[in-house]
PDB file of C-alpha atoms in Angstrom:
ATOM      1  CA  VAL A 187      -0.269   0.179  -0.126  1.00 95.00           C
ATOM      2  CA  HIS A 188       0.973   3.339  -1.163  1.00 97.00           C
ATOM      3  CA  LEU A 189      -0.028   6.719   0.470  1.00 98.00           C
ATOM      4  CA  ALA A 190       0.278  10.164  -0.712  1.00 97.00           C
ATOM      5  CA  GLU A 191      -1.488  12.835   1.006  1.00 97.00           C
ATOM      6  CA  SER A 192      -2.722  16.744  -0.864  1.00 97.00           C
ATOM      7  CA  GLY A 193      -4.294  19.678  -0.231  1.00 98.00           C
ATOM      8  CA  GLY A 194      -1.885  21.583   2.441  1.00 97.00           C
ATOM      9  CA  GLY A 195      -1.004  25.091   2.439  1.00 97.00           C
ATOM     10  CA  LEU A 196      -1.144  28.399   3.210  1.00 98.00           C
ATOM     11  CA  VAL A 197      -4.869  29.653   4.717  1.00 98.00           C
ATOM     12  CA  GLN A 198      -6.023  32.486   7.474  1.00 98.00           C
ATOM     13  CA  ALA A 199      -7.349  31.342  10.397  1.00 98.00           C
ATOM     14  CA  GLY A 200     -11.313  31.076  10.334  1.00 98.00           C
ATOM     15  CA  GLY A 201     -10.397  29.600   6.818  1.00 98.00           C
ATOM     16  CA  SER A 202     -10.701  25.584   5.196  1.00 98.00           C
ATOM     17  CA  LEU A 203      -8.780  23.321   3.683  1.00 98.00           C
ATOM     18  CA  ARG A 204      -9.760  19.998   2.428  1.00 98.00           C
ATOM     19  CA  LEU A 205      -6.608  17.322   2.881  1.00 98.00           C
ATOM     20  CA  SER A 206      -6.808  14.117   0.306  1.00 98.00           C
ATOM     21  CA  CYS A 207      -4.903  11.336   0.573  1.00 98.00           C
ATOM     22  CA  ALA A 208      -4.771   8.875  -2.263  1.00 97.00           C
ATOM     23  CA  ALA A 209      -3.858   4.986  -1.653  1.00 97.00           C
ATOM     24  CA  SER A 210      -2.577   2.661  -4.252  1.00 95.00           C
ATOM     25  CA  GLY A 211      -1.620  -1.425  -4.091  1.00 94.00           C
ATOM     26  CA  THR A 212      -3.481  -3.887  -2.156  1.00 92.00           C
ATOM     27  CA  THR A 213      -5.953  -1.439  -0.679  1.00 92.00           C
ATOM     28  CA  PHE A 214      -8.464  -4.152   0.306  1.00 92.00           C
ATOM     29  CA  GLN A 215      -5.921  -5.284   2.706  1.00 93.00           C
ATOM     30  CA  ILE A 216      -6.703  -1.992   4.448  1.00 94.00           C
ATOM     31  CA  ASN A 217      -8.646  -2.029   7.436  1.00 93.00           C
ATOM     32  CA  ALA A 218      -8.652   1.626   9.038  1.00 96.00           C
ATOM     33  CA  MET A 219      -7.249   5.021   8.149  1.00 98.00           C
ATOM     34  CA  GLY A 220      -6.467   8.072   9.717  1.00 98.00           C
ATOM     35  CA  TRP A 221      -5.072  11.712   9.835  1.00 98.00           C
ATOM     36  CA  PHE A 222      -2.344  12.568  12.056  1.00 98.00           C
ATOM     37  CA  ARG A 223      -0.416  15.743  12.452  1.00 98.00           C
ATOM     38  CA  GLN A 224       3.017  16.892  13.647  1.00 98.00           C
ATOM     39  CA  ALA A 225       3.944  20.298  15.101  1.00 97.00           C
ATOM     40  CA  PRO A 226       6.975  21.558  15.350  1.00 92.00           C
ATOM     41  CA  GLY A 227       8.476  20.697  18.479  1.00 94.00           C
ATOM     42  CA  LYS A 228       5.888  18.483  19.168  1.00 96.00           C
ATOM     43  CA  GLU A 229       4.794  14.803  18.816  1.00 97.00           C
ATOM     44  CA  ARG A 230       2.819  13.453  16.148  1.00 97.00           C
ATOM     45  CA  GLU A 231      -1.187  13.189  17.148  1.00 98.00           C
ATOM     46  CA  LEU A 232      -4.066  11.597  16.388  1.00 98.00           C
ATOM     47  CA  VAL A 233      -6.427  13.951  14.520  1.00 98.00           C
ATOM     48  CA  ALA A 234      -9.181  11.676  12.937  1.00 98.00           C
ATOM     49  CA  SER A 235      -9.802   7.820  12.194  1.00 98.00           C
ATOM     50  CA  ILE A 236     -11.941   5.876  10.676  1.00 97.00           C
ATOM     51  CA  SER A 237     -12.821   2.432  10.572  1.00 95.00           C
ATOM     52  CA  SER A 238     -13.635  -0.518   8.085  1.00 92.00           C
ATOM     53  CA  GLY A 239     -17.300  -0.134   9.324  1.00 91.00           C
ATOM     54  CA  GLY A 240     -17.414   3.862   8.910  1.00 92.00           C
ATOM     55  CA  SER A 241     -16.842   4.371  12.657  1.00 96.00           C
ATOM     56  CA  THR A 242     -15.142   7.706  13.157  1.00 97.00           C
ATOM     57  CA  ASN A 243     -13.135   9.319  16.183  1.00 98.00           C
ATOM     58  CA  TYR A 244     -11.592  12.807  16.612  1.00 98.00           C
ATOM     59  CA  ALA A 245      -8.944  14.349  18.409  1.00 98.00           C
ATOM     60  CA  GLU A 246     -11.150  16.951  21.393  1.00 98.00           C
ATOM     61  CA  SER A 247      -9.367  19.957  19.547  1.00 97.00           C
ATOM     62  CA  VAL A 248     -10.979  19.692  16.225  1.00 98.00           C
ATOM     63  CA  LYS A 249     -14.183  18.205  16.722  1.00 98.00           C
ATOM     64  CA  GLY A 250     -16.919  20.045  15.731  1.00 98.00           C
ATOM     65  CA  ARG A 251     -14.332  21.706  13.367  1.00 98.00           C
ATOM     66  CA  PHE A 252     -12.879  19.098  11.221  1.00 98.00           C
ATOM     67  CA  THR A 253     -14.770  15.875   9.015  1.00 98.00           C
ATOM     68  CA  ILE A 254     -12.826  12.627   8.166  1.00 98.00           C
ATOM     69  CA  SER A 255     -14.310  10.917   5.196  1.00 96.00           C
ATOM     70  CA  ARG A 256     -14.130   8.097   2.037  1.00 95.00           C
ATOM     71  CA  ASP A 257     -15.131   7.310  -1.003  1.00 89.00           C
ATOM     72  CA  GLY A 258     -18.556   4.792  -0.537  1.00 81.00           C
ATOM     73  CA  ASN A 259     -16.565   1.949   1.435  1.00 81.00           C
ATOM     74  CA  ALA A 260     -13.243   1.484  -0.886  1.00 84.00           C
ATOM     75  CA  TRP A 261     -10.224   3.089   1.035  1.00 91.00           C
ATOM     76  CA  ASN A 262      -8.917   4.754  -2.262  1.00 93.00           C
ATOM     77  CA  MET A 263      -9.454   7.668  -1.112  1.00 96.00           C
ATOM     78  CA  LEU A 264      -9.453   9.780   2.405  1.00 97.00           C
ATOM     79  CA  TYR A 265     -10.447  13.138   3.040  1.00 98.00           C
ATOM     80  CA  LEU A 266      -9.848  15.051   5.771  1.00 98.00           C
ATOM     81  CA  GLN A 267     -12.214  18.510   5.460  1.00 98.00           C
ATOM     82  CA  MET A 268     -11.058  21.198   7.836  1.00 98.00           C
ATOM     83  CA  ASN A 269     -13.154  24.337   8.961  1.00 98.00           C
ATOM     84  CA  SER A 270     -12.569  27.196  10.900  1.00 98.00           C
ATOM     85  CA  LEU A 271      -9.000  26.745  11.267  1.00 98.00           C
ATOM     86  CA  LYS A 272      -6.788  28.262  13.982  1.00 98.00           C
ATOM     87  CA  PRO A 273      -3.248  28.830  14.184  1.00 97.00           C
ATOM     88  CA  GLU A 274      -2.447  25.966  16.334  1.00 97.00           C
ATOM     89  CA  ASP A 275      -3.346  23.771  14.011  1.00 98.00           C
ATOM     90  CA  THR A 276      -0.408  24.252  12.015  1.00 98.00           C
ATOM     91  CA  ALA A 277       1.502  21.000  11.609  1.00 98.00           C
ATOM     92  CA  VAL A 278       2.391  18.451   8.826  1.00 98.00           C
ATOM     93  CA  TYR A 279      -0.847  16.568   8.519  1.00 98.00           C
ATOM     94  CA  TYR A 280      -0.062  12.918   7.624  1.00 98.00           C
ATOM     95  CA  CYS A 281      -2.227  10.211   6.257  1.00 98.00           C
ATOM     96  CA  ARG A 282      -2.141   6.374   7.938  1.00 98.00           C
ATOM     97  CA  ALA A 283      -3.504   3.242   7.120  1.00 97.00           C
ATOM     98  CA  THR A 284      -3.595  -0.094   9.058  1.00 97.00           C
ATOM     99  CA  VAL A 285      -2.840  -2.602   6.368  1.00 95.00           C
ATOM    100  CA  ILE A 286      -3.568  -6.661   7.665  1.00 94.00           C
ATOM    101  CA  VAL A 287      -0.866  -8.158   6.737  1.00 90.00           C
ATOM    102  CA  SER A 288      -1.609 -11.828   8.078  1.00 86.00           C
ATOM    103  CA  ILE A 289      -4.077 -13.815  10.458  1.00 85.00           C
ATOM    104  CA  GLU A 290      -1.868 -12.550  13.331  1.00 84.00           C
ATOM    105  CA  GLY A 291      -1.042  -8.801  12.429  1.00 92.00           C
ATOM    106  CA  SER A 292      -1.050  -5.740  10.461  1.00 92.00           C
ATOM    107  CA  ILE A 293       1.605  -2.856  10.100  1.00 95.00           C
ATOM    108  CA  GLU A 294       0.982   0.849   9.291  1.00 97.00           C
ATOM    109  CA  VAL A 295       1.351   2.730   6.155  1.00 97.00           C
ATOM    110  CA  TRP A 296       2.628   6.371   6.576  1.00 98.00           C
ATOM    111  CA  GLY A 297       2.037   9.025   3.544  1.00 98.00           C
ATOM    112  CA  GLN A 298       4.766  11.468   3.094  1.00 97.00           C
ATOM    113  CA  GLY A 299       2.665  14.337   5.048  1.00 97.00           C
ATOM    114  CA  THR A 300       1.716  17.406   3.859  1.00 98.00           C
ATOM    115  CA  LEU A 301       1.782  21.154   5.220  1.00 98.00           C
ATOM    116  CA  VAL A 302      -1.037  23.176   6.295  1.00 98.00           C
ATOM    117  CA  THR A 303      -0.077  26.677   7.847  1.00 98.00           C
ATOM    118  CA  VAL A 304      -2.856  28.390   9.178  1.00 98.00           C
ATOM    119  CA  SER A 305      -1.770  32.279   9.725  1.00 97.00           C
ATOM    120  CA  SER A 306      -3.125  34.917  12.840  1.00 93.00           C
TER     121      SER A 306
END
């Protein structure tokens, strides 16, 4: 599985951006996907995730502002709609896929990241 993010950029506070993550390869082995972010000097943190059944989970800091989605039931495209952006949302955003590789286990595959900068 290969992941490629796009859609990052510079936006003013209060604005919106939509991130996309294109998955290729054996996407049928993907069990869940998520968006993570890492701000300068901080650890990478979960922003939002979505399971194979469509259940979503959000960090408290983005609830009500960000929405994670995918194209139907497939894992080809993952999105993160970000509204009411704040300067503290500035970070490199990464797409991650949980890939089932055997009965016993799975691996995590990461994209290269896309930079989101929110100016005040």
